């Protein structure tokens, strides 16, 4: 699917509802924006609580493109998990189950929008056009994160929970001060974080700053129900999207396993931000199907029936069911996508195994753009330490 030019119609925040096909989440939760049910049925449009009408208007090719994205990011992610299991990566944080939340929001970004990820946003990274090998270099420990955030408008992965929301808010305030908002071509910023991160001071502080300075921000929370082993009920007594009201900006919950609804809601929030209407919070309601990371064993803290219930809401299965029912794709198409995914994952594996080990002192490169005497001192110390092993068997 062409980046930045998706055939979507989402109507303005105050637009009167037209053909009201469903209030937010007719199919189940009354608070959830959904355009594609788990069975693959299309809901034509959904009217949000403030009267915004959410709908998408993709071409057949674009619907198929979204499906391709979902399958590819899942396959590449599975390959990374396998590589970690074989000792080729130090750790991996899988996106399994969260493909629609990431592809829907990632494709909703316009070229000029800036994204601030956590450590799990491999699907958004893919949508930004970054080579998927980049995060594998990071988790293999041979790279410090190899992409240029300014070139791809996608910042470095952030492991410190919630910290990137402050970076994003500062960046958003900066672009507003530079006069880069207020038009159709204006810029907007999106910050990704998890349900657990909503308990962090940093996230709440960024809500305050974004709210009072009307920053062009979209806070995109992937509520995957867990923060490692801590379930959602240990983070909040109210639905997370309702937190936004206390900070003075709108919040909305979308079915994060529905790529169409996630796209529509994110595109609308970004457009509101770029037009100077300030921040909003999106809670993408989803589920982490795998472990927190490859260092975690989720069978210790959650039951199999819960995982099975979410399997029935799988984001890829529902898109496949939709394409099949609407005769937008046939068996040949699905086989061709699977084959592409297989080829790309083999290619990824080959390239990871061929990644060279870096010179150990490159650790000290790029700490500061213009260097620093203290870092140089540390580099020399470390070099002497390495030299002390020369000639020994270790
Ligand atoms: C400031 C900080 N505290 C603790 C950690 C350890 N930690 C890593 S991931 C994680 C849970 C995050 O959960 P959530 O925000 O829901 O994101 P998810 O991993 O589920 O995507 C924690 C506590 C950390 N990385 N940073
Ligand atoms: Mg979580």
Coordinates of N, CA, C and O and ligand atoms in Angstrom, one line a residue, residues 98 119-120 193-197 222-228 230 288 292, ligand 2:
X98 N -0.4 -8.1 18.1 CA -0.5 -6.6 18.0 C -0.3 -6.1 16.6 O -0.1 -4.9 16.4
X119 N 10.0 -0.6 22.4 CA 10.9 -1.6 22.0 C 10.2 -2.7 21.2 O 10.7 -3.7 20.8
X120 N 8.8 -2.5 21.0 CA 8.0 -3.6 20.4 C 7.4 -3.2 19.1 O 6.7 -3.9 18.5
X193 N 3.2 3.6 23.5 CA 3.6 3.1 24.9 C 2.5 2.0 25.3 O 1.5 1.8 24.6
X194 N 2.8 1.3 26.4 CA 1.9 0.2 26.8 C 1.0 0.6 27.9 O 1.1 1.7 28.5
X195 N 0.2 -0.4 28.3 CA -0.8 -0.2 29.4 C 0.0 0.0 30.7 O -0.4 0.9 31.5
X196 N 1.1 -0.7 30.9 CA 1.9 -0.6 32.1 C 2.5 0.8 32.2 O 2.6 1.4 33.3
X197 N 2.9 1.3 31.0 CA 3.6 2.7 31.0 C 2.6 3.8 31.5 O 3.1 4.8 32.0
X222 N -0.9 0.9 23.4 CA -1.3 -0.5 23.0 C -1.6 -1.2 24.3 O -0.7 -1.6 25.0
X223 N -2.9 -1.3 24.6 CA -3.2 -2.0 25.8 C -3.3 -3.5 25.5 O -4.3 -4.0 25.0
X224 N -2.1 -4.2 25.8 CA -2.1 -5.6 25.5 C -2.3 -6.4 26.7 O -2.0 -7.6 26.8
X225 N -2.9 -5.8 27.7 CA -3.4 -6.4 28.9 C -2.4 -6.8 30.0 O -2.8 -7.1 31.1
X226 N -1.1 -6.7 29.6 CA -0.1 -7.0 30.6 C 1.1 -6.1 30.6 O 1.5 -5.6 29.5
X227 N 1.7 -5.9 31.7 CA 3.0 -5.3 31.8 C 3.9 -6.4 32.4 O 3.9 -6.6 33.6
X228 N 4.6 -7.0 31.6 CA 5.3 -8.3 31.9 C 4.2 -9.2 32.5 O 3.2 -9.6 31.9
X230 N 2.2 -8.3 35.2 CA 1.2 -7.5 35.9 C 0.0 -7.3 35.0 O 0.1 -6.7 33.9
X288 N -1.3 -9.3 24.0 CA 0.0 -9.8 23.7 C -0.1 -11.3 23.7 O -0.2 -12.0 24.7
X292 N 6.2 -11.8 27.2 CA 6.6 -10.3 27.2 C 7.9 -10.2 26.4 O 7.9 -9.3 25.5
Ligands
LIG2 MG1 1.4 -4.1 28.1

